[in-house]
Amino acid sequence: MPVVPGAEAFTSEGGRVGVLLVHGFTGSPASLRPWGEYLAANGLTVSCPRLPGHGTRWQDLNLTRWQDWYAEIDRAFGELRRRVDEVFVMGLSMGGTLTLRLAEQRADEITGLVLVNPSILTENRAFRLIPLLKHVLPSIKGISNDIKKPGVDEVAYKHTPLRAAASLGELWKVTLPDLGKVTMPVLFYRSSEDHIVEAANAHEIQSRLGTSDVREVVLHDSYHVATLDNDAPTIFAGSLAFVRELSSVEV
């Protein structure tokens, strides 16, 4: 299927420090493009892949599983790693979950992580029904555009495909027990008002990480898609400062 305009993957050649950006569930690289452009303008090499099943039509997402999404970011990471000296990985929402899984598997190859409202669980009891509902319902109402700033569109699906949502739950289950393997510094952005990912996610993730260098920043003027919201400049500048502090290569 053709890619929706604005949802395309993007890359930008810069210096010897690379950043892999990972978008969220039912979303697209559009939610991270301004962030990526900011980092690229400041001398970083940036890669933001489009996860399989995303950015086309929601039915395509039901044909994929978390292993497909992870395989794509692992491929993109390997390709980026060959072009630069150091890599930072940054993810939004489920992109944060995939970022954590990648860090569990490639801890020695990643200098630092930046997470924006990552997910690892849900307190919504209805989610427990999805493994059953997926056999009778292809989708439910979507979760897109939880953005406080008016007039912003993250280019995401208006439906939540249930087979894919069930697989997201499986990704949480495999990622959670291995969070102790995440040993690099983590910059953690959390919106104080988030209608998609509950605050319990931040506590659960931070309490299990295998690093003592976790820097939490609470965003008070953004909802879930904070990378396109009022606090986006805070995320952009803070992530760049994080890279410059930790990188052994001049940025």
PDB file of N, CA, C and O in Angstrom, residues 86-151:
ATOM      1  N   GLU A  86      29.135   6.623  17.421  1.00  0.00           N
ATOM      2  CA  GLU A  86      28.292   6.400  18.601  1.00  0.00           C
ATOM      3  C   GLU A  86      26.833   6.528  18.210  1.00  0.00           C
ATOM      4  O   GLU A  86      26.492   7.284  17.290  1.00  0.00           O
ATOM      5  N   VAL A  87      25.960   5.824  18.952  1.00  0.00           N
ATOM      6  CA  VAL A  87      24.529   5.900  18.670  1.00  0.00           C
ATOM      7  C   VAL A  87      23.752   6.128  19.972  1.00  0.00           C
ATOM      8  O   VAL A  87      23.991   5.457  20.983  1.00  0.00           O
ATOM      9  N   PHE A  88      22.812   7.068  19.905  1.00  0.00           N
ATOM     10  CA  PHE A  88      21.799   7.267  20.933  1.00  0.00           C
ATOM     11  C   PHE A  88      20.465   6.818  20.335  1.00  0.00           C
ATOM     12  O   PHE A  88      20.234   6.981  19.130  1.00  0.00           O
ATOM     13  N   VAL A  89      19.588   6.263  21.170  1.00  0.00           N
ATOM     14  CA  VAL A  89      18.281   5.820  20.692  1.00  0.00           C
ATOM     15  C   VAL A  89      17.208   6.561  21.473  1.00  0.00           C
ATOM     16  O   VAL A  89      17.286   6.668  22.707  1.00  0.00           O
ATOM     17  N   MET A  90      16.207   7.073  20.745  1.00  0.00           N
ATOM     18  CA  MET A  90      15.170   7.901  21.344  1.00  0.00           C
ATOM     19  C   MET A  90      13.814   7.445  20.837  1.00  0.00           C
ATOM     20  O   MET A  90      13.634   7.264  19.627  1.00  0.00           O
ATOM     21  N   GLY A  91      12.854   7.245  21.748  1.00  0.00           N
ATOM     22  CA  GLY A  91      11.563   6.712  21.330  1.00  0.00           C
ATOM     23  C   GLY A  91      10.393   7.342  22.043  1.00  0.00           C
ATOM     24  O   GLY A  91      10.490   7.764  23.200  1.00  0.00           O
ATOM     25  N   LEU A  92       9.265   7.389  21.342  1.00  0.00           N
ATOM     26  CA  LEU A  92       8.004   7.919  21.852  1.00  0.00           C
ATOM     27  C   LEU A  92       7.011   6.786  22.043  1.00  0.00           C
ATOM     28  O   LEU A  92       6.794   5.987  21.132  1.00  0.00           O
ATOM     29  N   SER A  93       6.403   6.704  23.225  1.00  0.00           N
ATOM     30  CA  SER A  93       5.326   5.751  23.498  1.00  0.00           C
ATOM     31  C   SER A  93       5.790   4.315  23.260  1.00  0.00           C
ATOM     32  O   SER A  93       6.771   3.877  23.851  1.00  0.00           O
ATOM     33  N   MET A  94       5.139   3.546  22.365  1.00  0.00           N
ATOM     34  CA  MET A  94       5.635   2.205  22.072  1.00  0.00           C
ATOM     35  C   MET A  94       7.036   2.259  21.478  1.00  0.00           C
ATOM     36  O   MET A  94       7.819   1.305  21.615  1.00  0.00           O
ATOM     37  N   GLY A  95       7.362   3.365  20.824  1.00  0.00           N
ATOM     38  CA  GLY A  95       8.733   3.545  20.368  1.00  0.00           C
ATOM     39  C   GLY A  95       9.707   3.530  21.524  1.00  0.00           C
ATOM     40  O   GLY A  95      10.852   3.075  21.380  1.00  0.00           O
ATOM     41  N   GLY A  96       9.256   4.007  22.683  1.00  0.00           N
ATOM     42  CA  GLY A  96      10.077   3.909  23.888  1.00  0.00           C
ATOM     43  C   GLY A  96      10.222   2.478  24.355  1.00  0.00           C
ATOM     44  O   GLY A  96      11.294   2.067  24.821  1.00  0.00           O
ATOM     45  N   THR A  97       9.159   1.699  24.227  1.00  0.00           N
ATOM     46  CA  THR A  97       9.232   0.282  24.581  1.00  0.00           C
ATOM     47  C   THR A  97      10.229  -0.443  23.687  1.00  0.00           C
ATOM     48  O   THR A  97      11.070  -1.220  24.168  1.00  0.00           O
ATOM     49  N   LEU A  98      10.141  -0.195  22.393  1.00  0.00           N
ATOM     50  CA  LEU A  98      11.078  -0.813  21.458  1.00  0.00           C
ATOM     51  C   LEU A  98      12.504  -0.333  21.708  1.00  0.00           C
ATOM     52  O   LEU A  98      13.473  -1.099  21.572  1.00  0.00           O
ATOM     53  N   THR A  99      12.652   0.927  22.088  1.00  0.00           N
ATOM     54  CA  THR A  99      13.963   1.457  22.444  1.00  0.00           C
ATOM     55  C   THR A  99      14.543   0.701  23.632  1.00  0.00           C
ATOM     56  O   THR A  99      15.731   0.331  23.642  1.00  0.00           O
ATOM     57  N   LEU A 100      13.721   0.454  24.633  1.00  0.00           N
ATOM     58  CA  LEU A 100      14.175  -0.296  25.803  1.00  0.00           C
ATOM     59  C   LEU A 100      14.547  -1.729  25.424  1.00  0.00           C
ATOM     60  O   LEU A 100      15.563  -2.259  25.904  1.00  0.00           O
ATOM     61  N   ARG A 101      13.763  -2.350  24.569  1.00  0.00           N
ATOM     62  CA  ARG A 101      14.075  -3.725  24.150  1.00  0.00           C
ATOM     63  C   ARG A 101      15.391  -3.762  23.393  1.00  0.00           C
ATOM     64  O   ARG A 101      16.213  -4.675  23.589  1.00  0.00           O
ATOM     65  N   LEU A 102      15.613  -2.771  22.531  1.00  0.00           N
ATOM     66  CA  LEU A 102      16.870  -2.698  21.802  1.00  0.00           C
ATOM     67  C   LEU A 102      18.036  -2.504  22.763  1.00  0.00           C
ATOM     68  O   LEU A 102      19.103  -3.115  22.596  1.00  0.00           O
ATOM     69  N   ALA A 103      17.849  -1.684  23.780  1.00  0.00           N
ATOM     70  CA  ALA A 103      18.903  -1.446  24.764  1.00  0.00           C
ATOM     71  C   ALA A 103      19.197  -2.699  25.583  1.00  0.00           C
ATOM     72  O   ALA A 103      20.341  -2.926  26.001  1.00  0.00           O
ATOM     73  N   GLU A 104      18.177  -3.515  25.820  1.00  0.00           N
ATOM     74  CA  GLU A 104      18.402  -4.782  26.522  1.00  0.00           C
ATOM     75  C   GLU A 104      19.266  -5.729  25.688  1.00  0.00           C
ATOM     76  O   GLU A 104      20.089  -6.472  26.234  1.00  0.00           O
ATOM     77  N   GLN A 105      19.079  -5.680  24.383  1.00  0.00           N
ATOM     78  CA  GLN A 105      19.778  -6.600  23.494  1.00  0.00           C
ATOM     79  C   GLN A 105      21.133  -6.074  23.032  1.00  0.00           C
ATOM     80  O   GLN A 105      22.025  -6.852  22.694  1.00  0.00           O
ATOM     81  N   ARG A 106      21.290  -4.755  23.009  1.00  0.00           N
ATOM     82  CA  ARG A 106      22.508  -4.140  22.461  1.00  0.00           C
ATOM     83  C   ARG A 106      23.109  -3.127  23.433  1.00  0.00           C
ATOM     84  O   ARG A 106      23.576  -2.057  23.021  1.00  0.00           O
ATOM     85  N   ALA A 107      23.117  -3.456  24.690  1.00  0.00           N
ATOM     86  CA  ALA A 107      23.541  -2.513  25.732  1.00  0.00           C
ATOM     87  C   ALA A 107      24.936  -1.952  25.494  1.00  0.00           C
ATOM     88  O   ALA A 107      25.189  -0.762  25.755  1.00  0.00           O
ATOM     89  N   ASP A 108      25.844  -2.757  24.992  1.00  0.00           N
ATOM     90  CA  ASP A 108      27.230  -2.314  24.815  1.00  0.00           C
ATOM     91  C   ASP A 108      27.417  -1.402  23.613  1.00  0.00           C
ATOM     92  O   ASP A 108      28.489  -0.823  23.434  1.00  0.00           O
ATOM     93  N   GLU A 109      26.383  -1.253  22.792  1.00  0.00           N
ATOM     94  CA  GLU A 109      26.515  -0.474  21.563  1.00  0.00           C
ATOM     95  C   GLU A 109      25.769   0.855  21.601  1.00  0.00           C
ATOM     96  O   GLU A 109      25.825   1.622  20.638  1.00  0.00           O
ATOM     97  N   ILE A 110      25.075   1.139  22.690  1.00  0.00           N
ATOM     98  CA  ILE A 110      24.248   2.341  22.782  1.00  0.00           C
ATOM     99  C   ILE A 110      24.790   3.236  23.891  1.00  0.00           C
ATOM    100  O   ILE A 110      24.983   2.792  25.026  1.00  0.00           O
ATOM    101  N   THR A 111      25.005   4.508  23.578  1.00  0.00           N
ATOM    102  CA  THR A 111      25.573   5.432  24.554  1.00  0.00           C
ATOM    103  C   THR A 111      24.531   5.960  25.527  1.00  0.00           C
ATOM    104  O   THR A 111      24.828   6.176  26.700  1.00  0.00           O
ATOM    105  N   GLY A 112      23.310   6.198  25.057  1.00  0.00           N
ATOM    106  CA  GLY A 112      22.273   6.722  25.935  1.00  0.00           C
ATOM    107  C   GLY A 112      20.901   6.605  25.301  1.00  0.00           C
ATOM    108  O   GLY A 112      20.766   6.453  24.078  1.00  0.00           O
ATOM    109  N   LEU A 113      19.856   6.676  26.146  1.00  0.00           N
ATOM    110  CA  LEU A 113      18.469   6.595  25.695  1.00  0.00           C
ATOM    111  C   LEU A 113      17.722   7.859  26.079  1.00  0.00           C
ATOM    112  O   LEU A 113      17.954   8.438  27.142  1.00  0.00           O
ATOM    113  N   VAL A 114      16.802   8.262  25.214  1.00  0.00           N
ATOM    114  CA  VAL A 114      15.835   9.303  25.548  1.00  0.00           C
ATOM    115  C   VAL A 114      14.447   8.715  25.324  1.00  0.00           C
ATOM    116  O   VAL A 114      14.126   8.249  24.220  1.00  0.00           O
ATOM    117  N   LEU A 115      13.642   8.707  26.375  1.00  0.00           N
ATOM    118  CA  LEU A 115      12.306   8.122  26.333  1.00  0.00           C
ATOM    119  C   LEU A 115      11.269   9.214  26.556  1.00  0.00           C
ATOM    120  O   LEU A 115      11.413  10.033  27.473  1.00  0.00           O
ATOM    121  N   VAL A 116      10.222   9.204  25.744  1.00  0.00           N
ATOM    122  CA  VAL A 116       9.124  10.158  25.892  1.00  0.00           C
ATOM    123  C   VAL A 116       7.825   9.376  26.068  1.00  0.00           C
ATOM    124  O   VAL A 116       7.379   8.679  25.159  1.00  0.00           O
ATOM    125  N   ASN A 117       7.278   9.414  27.267  1.00  0.00           N
ATOM    126  CA  ASN A 117       6.035   8.717  27.596  1.00  0.00           C
ATOM    127  C   ASN A 117       6.030   7.263  27.118  1.00  0.00           C
ATOM    128  O   ASN A 117       5.100   6.819  26.411  1.00  0.00           O
ATOM    129  N   PRO A 118       7.045   6.491  27.499  1.00  0.00           N
ATOM    130  CA  PRO A 118       7.096   5.091  27.064  1.00  0.00           C
ATOM    131  C   PRO A 118       6.055   4.239  27.786  1.00  0.00           C
ATOM    132  O   PRO A 118       5.614   4.578  28.888  1.00  0.00           O
ATOM    133  N   SER A 119       5.684   3.131  27.167  1.00  0.00           N
ATOM    134  CA  SER A 119       4.696   2.236  27.781  1.00  0.00           C
ATOM    135  C   SER A 119       5.319   0.885  28.094  1.00  0.00           C
ATOM    136  O   SER A 119       6.201   0.404  27.377  1.00  0.00           O
ATOM    137  N   ILE A 120       4.840   0.279  29.179  1.00  0.00           N
ATOM    138  CA  ILE A 120       5.259  -1.074  29.544  1.00  0.00           C
ATOM    139  C   ILE A 120       4.098  -1.874  30.129  1.00  0.00           C
ATOM    140  O   ILE A 120       4.197  -3.078  30.346  1.00  0.00           O
ATOM    141  N   LEU A 121       2.959  -1.205  30.365  1.00  0.00           N
ATOM    142  CA  LEU A 121       1.790  -1.839  30.964  1.00  0.00           C
ATOM    143  C   LEU A 121       0.587  -0.939  30.744  1.00  0.00           C
ATOM    144  O   LEU A 121       0.705   0.185  30.255  1.00  0.00           O
ATOM    145  N   THR A 122      -0.578  -1.430  31.112  1.00  0.00           N
ATOM    146  CA  THR A 122      -1.768  -0.600  31.155  1.00  0.00           C
ATOM    147  C   THR A 122      -2.607  -0.984  32.366  1.00  0.00           C
ATOM    148  O   THR A 122      -2.663  -2.167  32.754  1.00  0.00           O
ATOM    149  N   GLU A 123      -3.230   0.020  32.963  1.00  0.00           N
ATOM    150  CA  GLU A 123      -4.147  -0.224  34.078  1.00  0.00           C
ATOM    151  C   GLU A 123      -5.586  -0.377  33.599  1.00  0.00           C
ATOM    152  O   GLU A 123      -6.494  -0.572  34.406  1.00  0.00           O
ATOM    153  N   ASN A 124      -5.795  -0.299  32.309  1.00  0.00           N
ATOM    154  CA  ASN A 124      -7.124  -0.436  31.719  1.00  0.00           C
ATOM    155  C   ASN A 124      -7.491  -1.918  31.664  1.00  0.00           C
ATOM    156  O   ASN A 124      -6.912  -2.686  30.899  1.00  0.00           O
ATOM    157  N   ARG A 125      -8.451  -2.308  32.458  1.00  0.00           N
ATOM    158  CA  ARG A 125      -8.820  -3.724  32.539  1.00  0.00           C
ATOM    159  C   ARG A 125      -9.381  -4.259  31.230  1.00  0.00           C
ATOM    160  O   ARG A 125      -9.293  -5.457  30.944  1.00  0.00           O
ATOM    161  N   ALA A 126      -9.934  -3.379  30.424  1.00  0.00           N
ATOM    162  CA  ALA A 126     -10.495  -3.813  29.138  1.00  0.00           C
ATOM    163  C   ALA A 126      -9.415  -4.368  28.221  1.00  0.00           C
ATOM    164  O   ALA A 126      -9.702  -5.182  27.336  1.00  0.00           O
ATOM    165  N   PHE A 127      -8.164  -3.952  28.442  1.00  0.00           N
ATOM    166  CA  PHE A 127      -7.075  -4.442  27.591  1.00  0.00           C
ATOM    167  C   PHE A 127      -6.918  -5.956  27.715  1.00  0.00           C
ATOM    168  O   PHE A 127      -6.471  -6.611  26.773  1.00  0.00           O
ATOM    169  N   ARG A 128      -7.294  -6.492  28.866  1.00  0.00           N
ATOM    170  CA  ARG A 128      -7.179  -7.939  29.069  1.00  0.00           C
ATOM    171  C   ARG A 128      -8.083  -8.724  28.124  1.00  0.00           C
ATOM    172  O   ARG A 128      -7.863  -9.927  27.894  1.00  0.00           O
ATOM    173  N   LEU A 129      -9.114  -8.070  27.592  1.00  0.00           N
ATOM    174  CA  LEU A 129     -10.059  -8.749  26.701  1.00  0.00           C
ATOM    175  C   LEU A 129      -9.572  -8.790  25.261  1.00  0.00           C
ATOM    176  O   LEU A 129     -10.132  -9.521  24.434  1.00  0.00           O
ATOM    177  N   ILE A 130      -8.544  -8.019  24.947  1.00  0.00           N
ATOM    178  CA  ILE A 130      -8.111  -7.909  23.558  1.00  0.00           C
ATOM    179  C   ILE A 130      -7.689  -9.251  22.958  1.00  0.00           C
ATOM    180  O   ILE A 130      -8.026  -9.542  21.800  1.00  0.00           O
ATOM    181  N   PRO A 131      -6.960 -10.116  23.693  1.00  0.00           N
ATOM    182  CA  PRO A 131      -6.616 -11.421  23.094  1.00  0.00           C
ATOM    183  C   PRO A 131      -7.833 -12.231  22.651  1.00  0.00           C
ATOM    184  O   PRO A 131      -7.730 -13.067  21.745  1.00  0.00           O
ATOM    185  N   LEU A 132      -8.987 -11.968  23.265  1.00  0.00           N
ATOM    186  CA  LEU A 132     -10.224 -12.632  22.845  1.00  0.00           C
ATOM    187  C   LEU A 132     -10.945 -11.833  21.777  1.00  0.00           C
ATOM    188  O   LEU A 132     -11.402 -12.389  20.768  1.00  0.00           O
ATOM    189  N   LEU A 133     -11.033 -10.525  21.969  1.00  0.00           N
ATOM    190  CA  LEU A 133     -11.766  -9.668  21.037  1.00  0.00           C
ATOM    191  C   LEU A 133     -11.139  -9.650  19.652  1.00  0.00           C
ATOM    192  O   LEU A 133     -11.842  -9.453  18.659  1.00  0.00           O
ATOM    193  N   LYS A 134      -9.824  -9.845  19.585  1.00  0.00           N
ATOM    194  CA  LYS A 134      -9.152  -9.774  18.284  1.00  0.00           C
ATOM    195  C   LYS A 134      -9.681 -10.814  17.303  1.00  0.00           C
ATOM    196  O   LYS A 134      -9.516 -10.662  16.089  1.00  0.00           O
ATOM    197  N   HIS A 135     -10.326 -11.852  17.812  1.00  0.00           N
ATOM    198  CA  HIS A 135     -10.853 -12.899  16.938  1.00  0.00           C
ATOM    199  C   HIS A 135     -12.214 -12.536  16.353  1.00  0.00           C
ATOM    200  O   HIS A 135     -12.665 -13.174  15.387  1.00  0.00           O
ATOM    201  N   VAL A 136     -12.856 -11.519  16.940  1.00  0.00           N
ATOM    202  CA  VAL A 136     -14.204 -11.156  16.470  1.00  0.00           C
ATOM    203  C   VAL A 136     -14.293  -9.704  16.005  1.00  0.00           C
ATOM    204  O   VAL A 136     -15.209  -9.347  15.260  1.00  0.00           O
ATOM    205  N   LEU A 137     -13.358  -8.856  16.445  1.00  0.00           N
ATOM    206  CA  LEU A 137     -13.343  -7.452  16.044  1.00  0.00           C
ATOM    207  C   LEU A 137     -11.986  -7.106  15.433  1.00  0.00           C
ATOM    208  O   LEU A 137     -10.963  -7.348  16.057  1.00  0.00           O
ATOM    209  N   PRO A 138     -11.955  -6.544  14.242  1.00  0.00           N
ATOM    210  CA  PRO A 138     -10.665  -6.178  13.664  1.00  0.00           C
ATOM    211  C   PRO A 138     -10.039  -4.953  14.310  1.00  0.00           C
ATOM    212  O   PRO A 138      -8.816  -4.832  14.372  1.00  0.00           O
ATOM    213  N   SER A 139     -10.884  -4.042  14.821  1.00  0.00           N
ATOM    214  CA  SER A 139     -10.339  -2.817  15.388  1.00  0.00           C
ATOM    215  C   SER A 139     -11.350  -2.157  16.312  1.00  0.00           C
ATOM    216  O   SER A 139     -12.538  -2.501  16.312  1.00  0.00           O
ATOM    217  N   ILE A 140     -10.838  -1.188  17.092  1.00  0.00           N
ATOM    218  CA  ILE A 140     -11.686  -0.318  17.913  1.00  0.00           C
ATOM    219  C   ILE A 140     -11.246   1.123  17.656  1.00  0.00           C
ATOM    220  O   ILE A 140     -10.339   1.381  16.873  1.00  0.00           O
ATOM    221  N   LYS A 141     -11.871   2.049  18.344  1.00  0.00           N
ATOM    222  CA  LYS A 141     -11.551   3.465  18.179  1.00  0.00           C
ATOM    223  C   LYS A 141     -10.067   3.718  18.426  1.00  0.00           C
ATOM    224  O   LYS A 141      -9.460   3.131  19.318  1.00  0.00           O
ATOM    225  N   GLY A 142      -9.482   4.616  17.650  1.00  0.00           N
ATOM    226  CA  GLY A 142      -8.057   4.883  17.742  1.00  0.00           C
ATOM    227  C   GLY A 142      -7.658   5.738  18.931  1.00  0.00           C
ATOM    228  O   GLY A 142      -8.503   6.261  19.671  1.00  0.00           O
ATOM    229  N   ILE A 143      -6.355   5.875  19.106  1.00  0.00           N
ATOM    230  CA  ILE A 143      -5.786   6.623  20.232  1.00  0.00           C
ATOM    231  C   ILE A 143      -4.917   7.772  19.740  1.00  0.00           C
ATOM    232  O   ILE A 143      -4.074   8.276  20.476  1.00  0.00           O
ATOM    233  N   SER A 144      -5.124   8.200  18.516  1.00  0.00           N
ATOM    234  CA  SER A 144      -4.231   9.181  17.915  1.00  0.00           C
ATOM    235  C   SER A 144      -4.505  10.600  18.397  1.00  0.00           C
ATOM    236  O   SER A 144      -5.576  10.911  18.938  1.00  0.00           O
ATOM    237  N   ASN A 145      -3.507  11.452  18.183  1.00  0.00           N
ATOM    238  CA  ASN A 145      -3.609  12.896  18.375  1.00  0.00           C
ATOM    239  C   ASN A 145      -3.990  13.318  19.790  1.00  0.00           C
ATOM    240  O   ASN A 145      -4.792  14.244  19.979  1.00  0.00           O
ATOM    241  N   ASP A 146      -3.397  12.659  20.782  1.00  0.00           N
ATOM    242  CA  ASP A 146      -3.528  13.151  22.160  1.00  0.00           C
ATOM    243  C   ASP A 146      -2.499  14.276  22.330  1.00  0.00           C
ATOM    244  O   ASP A 146      -1.422  14.090  22.876  1.00  0.00           O
ATOM    245  N   ILE A 147      -2.869  15.442  21.826  1.00  0.00           N
ATOM    246  CA  ILE A 147      -1.975  16.597  21.756  1.00  0.00           C
ATOM    247  C   ILE A 147      -2.726  17.817  22.277  1.00  0.00           C
ATOM    248  O   ILE A 147      -3.837  18.117  21.810  1.00  0.00           O
ATOM    249  N   LYS A 148      -2.148  18.529  23.205  1.00  0.00           N
ATOM    250  CA  LYS A 148      -2.779  19.709  23.788  1.00  0.00           C
ATOM    251  C   LYS A 148      -2.763  20.896  22.828  1.00  0.00           C
ATOM    252  O   LYS A 148      -3.714  21.678  22.764  1.00  0.00           O
ATOM    253  N   LYS A 149      -1.699  21.034  22.086  1.00  0.00           N
ATOM    254  CA  LYS A 149      -1.526  22.149  21.157  1.00  0.00           C
ATOM    255  C   LYS A 149      -2.529  22.019  20.019  1.00  0.00           C
ATOM    256  O   LYS A 149      -2.598  20.983  19.354  1.00  0.00           O
ATOM    257  N   PRO A 150      -3.332  23.033  19.742  1.00  0.00           N
ATOM    258  CA  PRO A 150      -4.352  22.912  18.696  1.00  0.00           C
ATOM    259  C   PRO A 150      -3.754  22.875  17.295  1.00  0.00           C
ATOM    260  O   PRO A 150      -2.677  23.414  17.035  1.00  0.00           O
ATOM    261  N   GLY A 151      -4.499  22.203  16.397  1.00  0.00           N
ATOM    262  CA  GLY A 151      -4.141  22.204  14.991  1.00  0.00           C
ATOM    263  C   GLY A 151      -2.983  21.324  14.601  1.00  0.00           C
ATOM    264  O   GLY A 151      -2.404  21.507  13.524  1.00  0.00           O
TER     265      GLY A 151
END
